[in-house]
Backbone as numpy.savetxt, mean C-alpha at the origin, in Angstrom:
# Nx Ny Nz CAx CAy CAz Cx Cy Cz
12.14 -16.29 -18.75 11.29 -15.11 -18.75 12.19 -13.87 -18.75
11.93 -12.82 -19.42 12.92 -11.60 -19.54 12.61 -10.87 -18.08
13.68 -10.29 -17.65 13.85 -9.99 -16.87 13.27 -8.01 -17.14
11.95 -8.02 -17.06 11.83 -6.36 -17.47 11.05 -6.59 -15.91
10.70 -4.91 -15.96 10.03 -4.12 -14.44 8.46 -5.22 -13.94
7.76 -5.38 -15.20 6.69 -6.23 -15.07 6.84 -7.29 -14.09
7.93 -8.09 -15.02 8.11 -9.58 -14.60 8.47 -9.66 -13.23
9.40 -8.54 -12.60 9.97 -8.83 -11.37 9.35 -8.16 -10.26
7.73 -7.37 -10.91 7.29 -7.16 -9.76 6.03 -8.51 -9.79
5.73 -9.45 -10.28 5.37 -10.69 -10.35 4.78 -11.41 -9.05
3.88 -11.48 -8.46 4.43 -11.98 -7.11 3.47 -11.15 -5.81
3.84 -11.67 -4.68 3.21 -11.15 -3.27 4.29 -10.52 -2.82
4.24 -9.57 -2.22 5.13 -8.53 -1.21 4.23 -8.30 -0.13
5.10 -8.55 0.95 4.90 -7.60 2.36 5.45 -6.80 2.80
5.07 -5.68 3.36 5.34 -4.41 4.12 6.30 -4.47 4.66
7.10 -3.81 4.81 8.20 -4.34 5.66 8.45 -2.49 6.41
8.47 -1.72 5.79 8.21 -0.41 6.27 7.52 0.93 5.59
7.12 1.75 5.85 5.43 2.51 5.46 5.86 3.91 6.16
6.80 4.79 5.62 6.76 6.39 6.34 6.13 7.34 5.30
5.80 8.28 6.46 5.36 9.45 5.69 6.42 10.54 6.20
6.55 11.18 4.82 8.23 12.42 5.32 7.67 13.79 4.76
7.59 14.62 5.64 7.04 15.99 5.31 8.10 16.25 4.79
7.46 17.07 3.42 8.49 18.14 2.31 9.09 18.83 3.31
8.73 19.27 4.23 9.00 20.99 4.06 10.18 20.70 5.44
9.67 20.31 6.15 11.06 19.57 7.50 11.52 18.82 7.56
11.06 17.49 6.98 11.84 15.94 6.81 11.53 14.93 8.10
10.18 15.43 8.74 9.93 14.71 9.48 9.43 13.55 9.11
9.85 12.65 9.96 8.66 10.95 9.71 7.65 10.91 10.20
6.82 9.81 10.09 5.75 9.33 10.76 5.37 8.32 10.38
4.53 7.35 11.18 4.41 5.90 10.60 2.86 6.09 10.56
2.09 6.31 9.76 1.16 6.31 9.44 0.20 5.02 9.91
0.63 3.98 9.82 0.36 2.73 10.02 0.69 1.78 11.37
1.34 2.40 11.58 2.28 2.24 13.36 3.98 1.27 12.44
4.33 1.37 13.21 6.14 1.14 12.68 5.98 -0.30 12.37
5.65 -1.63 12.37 4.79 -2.66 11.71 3.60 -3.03 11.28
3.35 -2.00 10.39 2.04 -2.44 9.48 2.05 -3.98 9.09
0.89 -4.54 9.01 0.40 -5.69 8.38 0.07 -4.71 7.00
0.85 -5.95 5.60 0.44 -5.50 4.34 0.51 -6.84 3.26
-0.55 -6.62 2.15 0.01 -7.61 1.08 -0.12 -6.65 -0.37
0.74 -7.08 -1.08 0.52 -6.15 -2.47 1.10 -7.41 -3.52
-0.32 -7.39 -4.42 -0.30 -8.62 -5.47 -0.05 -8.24 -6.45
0.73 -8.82 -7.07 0.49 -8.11 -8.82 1.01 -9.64 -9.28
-0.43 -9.39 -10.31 -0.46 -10.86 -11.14 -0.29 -10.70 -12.58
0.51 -11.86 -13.19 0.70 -11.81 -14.56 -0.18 -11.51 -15.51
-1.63 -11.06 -15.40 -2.81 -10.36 -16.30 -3.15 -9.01 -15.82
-1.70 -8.84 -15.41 -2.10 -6.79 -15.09 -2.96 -6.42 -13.86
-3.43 -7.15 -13.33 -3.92 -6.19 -11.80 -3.28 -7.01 -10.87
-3.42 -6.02 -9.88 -2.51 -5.89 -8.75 -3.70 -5.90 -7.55
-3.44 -6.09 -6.36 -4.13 -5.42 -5.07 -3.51 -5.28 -4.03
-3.87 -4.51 -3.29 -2.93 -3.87 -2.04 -3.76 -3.87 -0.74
-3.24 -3.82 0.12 -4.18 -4.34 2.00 -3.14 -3.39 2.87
-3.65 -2.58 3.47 -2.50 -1.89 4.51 -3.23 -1.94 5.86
-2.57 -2.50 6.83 -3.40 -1.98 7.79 -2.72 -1.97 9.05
-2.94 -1.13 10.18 -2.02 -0.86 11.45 -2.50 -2.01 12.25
-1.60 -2.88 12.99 -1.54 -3.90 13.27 -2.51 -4.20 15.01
-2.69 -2.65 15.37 -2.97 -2.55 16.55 -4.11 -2.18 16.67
-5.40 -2.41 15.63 -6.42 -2.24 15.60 -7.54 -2.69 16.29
-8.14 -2.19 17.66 -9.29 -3.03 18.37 -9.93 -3.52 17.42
-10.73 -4.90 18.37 -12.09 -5.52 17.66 -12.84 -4.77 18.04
-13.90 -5.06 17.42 -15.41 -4.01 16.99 -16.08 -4.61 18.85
-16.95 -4.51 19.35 -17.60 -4.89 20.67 -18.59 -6.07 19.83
-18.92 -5.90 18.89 -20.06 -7.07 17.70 -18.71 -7.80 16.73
-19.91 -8.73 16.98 -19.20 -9.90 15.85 -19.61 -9.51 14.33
-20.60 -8.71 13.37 -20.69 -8.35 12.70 -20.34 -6.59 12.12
-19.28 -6.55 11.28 -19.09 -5.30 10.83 -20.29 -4.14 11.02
-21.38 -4.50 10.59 -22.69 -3.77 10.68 -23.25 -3.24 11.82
-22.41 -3.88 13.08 -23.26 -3.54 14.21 -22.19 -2.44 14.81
-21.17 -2.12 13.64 -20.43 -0.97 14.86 -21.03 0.44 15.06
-20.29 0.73 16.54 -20.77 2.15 16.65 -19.73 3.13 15.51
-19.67 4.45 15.67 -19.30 5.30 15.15 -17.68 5.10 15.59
-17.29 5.23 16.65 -15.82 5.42 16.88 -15.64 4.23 16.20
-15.88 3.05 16.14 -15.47 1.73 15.68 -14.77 2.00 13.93
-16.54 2.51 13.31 -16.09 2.43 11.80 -14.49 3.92 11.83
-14.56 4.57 12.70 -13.45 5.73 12.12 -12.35 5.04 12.70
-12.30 4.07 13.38 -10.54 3.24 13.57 -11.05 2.54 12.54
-11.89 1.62 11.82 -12.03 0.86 10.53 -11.16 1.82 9.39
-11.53 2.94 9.16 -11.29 3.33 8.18 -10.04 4.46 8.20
-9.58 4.71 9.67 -8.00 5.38 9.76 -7.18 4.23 9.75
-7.37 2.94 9.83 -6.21 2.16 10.08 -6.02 1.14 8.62
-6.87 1.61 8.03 -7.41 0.55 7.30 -7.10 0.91 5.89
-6.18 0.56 4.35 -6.10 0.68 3.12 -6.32 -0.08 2.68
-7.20 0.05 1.56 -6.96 -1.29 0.49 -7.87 -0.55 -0.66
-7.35 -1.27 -2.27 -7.93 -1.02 -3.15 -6.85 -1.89 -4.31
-7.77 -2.28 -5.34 -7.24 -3.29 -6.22 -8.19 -2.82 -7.73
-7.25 -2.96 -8.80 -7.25 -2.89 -9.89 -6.57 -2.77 -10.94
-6.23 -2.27 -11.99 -4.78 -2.92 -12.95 -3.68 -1.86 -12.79
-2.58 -2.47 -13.26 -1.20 -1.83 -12.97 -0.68 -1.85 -14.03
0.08 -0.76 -14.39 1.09 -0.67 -15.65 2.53 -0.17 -15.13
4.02 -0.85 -15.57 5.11 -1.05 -15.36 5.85 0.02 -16.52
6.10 1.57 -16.10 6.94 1.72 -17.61 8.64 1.89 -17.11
8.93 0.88 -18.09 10.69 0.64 -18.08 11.27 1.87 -18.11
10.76 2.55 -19.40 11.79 4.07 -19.26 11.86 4.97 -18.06
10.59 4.96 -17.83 10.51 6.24 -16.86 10.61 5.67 -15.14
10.55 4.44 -15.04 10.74 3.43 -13.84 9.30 4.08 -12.77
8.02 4.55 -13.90 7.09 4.55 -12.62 6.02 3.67 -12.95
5.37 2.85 -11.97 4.70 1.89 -11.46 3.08 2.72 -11.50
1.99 2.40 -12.21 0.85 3.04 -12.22 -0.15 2.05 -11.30
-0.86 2.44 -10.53 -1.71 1.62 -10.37 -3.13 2.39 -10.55
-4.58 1.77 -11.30 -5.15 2.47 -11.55 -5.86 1.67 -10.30
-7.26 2.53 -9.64 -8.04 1.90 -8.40 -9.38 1.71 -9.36
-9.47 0.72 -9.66 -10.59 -0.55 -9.71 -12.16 -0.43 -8.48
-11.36 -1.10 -7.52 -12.26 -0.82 -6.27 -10.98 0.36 -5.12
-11.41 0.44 -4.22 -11.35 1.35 -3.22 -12.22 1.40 -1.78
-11.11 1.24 -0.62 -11.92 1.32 0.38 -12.25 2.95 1.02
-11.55 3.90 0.18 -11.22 5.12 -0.18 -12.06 5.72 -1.48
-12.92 6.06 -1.14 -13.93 6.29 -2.30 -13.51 7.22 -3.41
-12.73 8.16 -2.80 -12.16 9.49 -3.63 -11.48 9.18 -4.70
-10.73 7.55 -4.31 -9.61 7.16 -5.48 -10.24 6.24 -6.20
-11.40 5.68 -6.45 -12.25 4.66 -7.14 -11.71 5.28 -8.72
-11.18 4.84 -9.47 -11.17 5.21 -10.84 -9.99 6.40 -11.48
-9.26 6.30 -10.00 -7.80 7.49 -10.30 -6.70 6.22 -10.42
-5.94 7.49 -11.31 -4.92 6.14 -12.07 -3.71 7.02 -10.71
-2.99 6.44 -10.48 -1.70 7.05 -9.18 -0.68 6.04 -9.56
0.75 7.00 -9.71 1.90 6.87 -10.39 2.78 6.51 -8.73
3.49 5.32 -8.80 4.64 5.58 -7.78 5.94 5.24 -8.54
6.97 6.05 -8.18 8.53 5.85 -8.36 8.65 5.01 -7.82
9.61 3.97 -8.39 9.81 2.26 -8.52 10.91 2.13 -8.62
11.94 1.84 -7.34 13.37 0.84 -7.97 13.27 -0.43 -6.57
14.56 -0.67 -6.97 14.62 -2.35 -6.07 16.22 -1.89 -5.72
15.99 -2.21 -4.08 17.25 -1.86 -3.67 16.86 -3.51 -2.78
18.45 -4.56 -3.57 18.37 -5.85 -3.26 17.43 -6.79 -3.14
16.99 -6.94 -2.29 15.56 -8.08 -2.57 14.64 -7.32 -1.98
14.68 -5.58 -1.67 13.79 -5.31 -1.59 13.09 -4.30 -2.93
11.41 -4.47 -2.87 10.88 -3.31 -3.83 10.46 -1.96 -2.87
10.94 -0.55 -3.59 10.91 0.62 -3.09 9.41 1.32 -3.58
8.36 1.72 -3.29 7.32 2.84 -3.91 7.50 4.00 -3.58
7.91 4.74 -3.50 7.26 6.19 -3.46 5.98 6.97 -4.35
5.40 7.83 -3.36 4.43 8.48 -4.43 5.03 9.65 -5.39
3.88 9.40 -6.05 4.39 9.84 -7.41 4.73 11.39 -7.22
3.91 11.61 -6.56 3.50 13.45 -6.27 2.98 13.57 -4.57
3.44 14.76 -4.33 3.00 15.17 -3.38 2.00 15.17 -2.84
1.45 14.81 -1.73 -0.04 15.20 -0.96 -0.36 15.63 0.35
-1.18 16.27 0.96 -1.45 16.75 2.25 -2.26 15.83 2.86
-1.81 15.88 4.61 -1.68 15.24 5.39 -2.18 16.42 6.46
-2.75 15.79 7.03 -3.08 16.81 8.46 -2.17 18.58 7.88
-2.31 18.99 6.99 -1.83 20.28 6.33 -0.43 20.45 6.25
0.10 19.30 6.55 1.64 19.50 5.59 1.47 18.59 4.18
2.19 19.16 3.24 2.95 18.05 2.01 3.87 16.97 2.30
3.23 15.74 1.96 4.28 14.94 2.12 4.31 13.96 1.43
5.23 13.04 1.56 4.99 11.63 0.51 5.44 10.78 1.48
4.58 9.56 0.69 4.90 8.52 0.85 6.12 7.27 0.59
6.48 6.58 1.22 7.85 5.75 0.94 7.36 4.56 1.32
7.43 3.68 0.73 7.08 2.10 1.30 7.99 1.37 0.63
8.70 0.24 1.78 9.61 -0.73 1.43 8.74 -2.36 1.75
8.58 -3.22 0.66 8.38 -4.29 0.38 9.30 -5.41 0.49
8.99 -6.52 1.00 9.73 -7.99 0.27 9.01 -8.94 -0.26
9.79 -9.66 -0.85 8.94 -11.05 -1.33 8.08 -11.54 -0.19
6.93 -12.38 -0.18 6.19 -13.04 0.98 6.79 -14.36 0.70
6.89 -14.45 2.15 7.17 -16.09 2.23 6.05 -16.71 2.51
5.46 -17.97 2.44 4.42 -18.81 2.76 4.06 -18.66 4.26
3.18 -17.73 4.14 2.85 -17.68 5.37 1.49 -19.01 6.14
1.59 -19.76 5.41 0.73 -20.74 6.25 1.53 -21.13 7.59
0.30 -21.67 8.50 1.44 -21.95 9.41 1.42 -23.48 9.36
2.28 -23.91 10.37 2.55 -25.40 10.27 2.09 -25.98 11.14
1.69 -27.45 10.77 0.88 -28.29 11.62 1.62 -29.07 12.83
């Protein structure tokens, strides 16, 4: 198989680290808490999907999603990313498109979003493509990936 940007993003990745770095001071922040739980798929027919979520998330007081109160769904949905739909790889320009399909983020349902793409060793690098605001600073995003290992567990 040729070895282009496609082929070698092929595969399951997990999170391995998730900052956000303000433009303007260079501060961090872990958006996700400093071990996010993550999976990001990208399959050989062009879509991809992605799962982010902070690892330290209470259970709901109900066993059904439907029965939460209000504070419940706003930790659901501050701790919580995901959205899946197709991806395009361009070699020249080394940025990674992912267009959003679905969305647990309604705003991005049908926005195509560019991240800067290299591989430093066996890990994959994203950054966003462009700038965005955050509690009213500019900042971007940086996420470092690895291959997933089989996470079943053993008997």
């Amino acid at each position: 198989m040729e070895e282009t940007l496609f082929n070698r993003l092929i595969g399951t990745w997990t999170l391995v680290e998730l900052t956000e770095v303000a433009l303007e001071s260079g501060d961090i922040s872990y958006p996700m808490g400093k071990s996010p739980k993550s999976l990001i798929i990208y399959n050989p027919d062009g879509y991809m999907s992605a799962q982010i979520m902070n690892p330290e998330r209470e259970n709901f007081n109900q066993e059904h999603w439907k029965g939460a109160n209000a504070e419940e769904y706003i930790q659901e949905v501050s701790t919580y990313l995901a959205y899946s739909g197709p991806f395009y790889a361009d070699e020249e320009k080394q940025i990674l498109s992912h267009t959003m399909f679905i969305s647990l983020f309604p705003n991005w349902t049908g926005q195509t979003q560019n991240r800067v793409i290299h591989f430093e060793n066996e890990y994959l690098i994203l950054e966003s493509g462009k700038p965005f605001l955050a509690e009213g600073k500019e900042v971007v995003h940086k996420l470092k990936w690895k291959r997933a290992e089989n996470l079943k567990t053993k008997s």
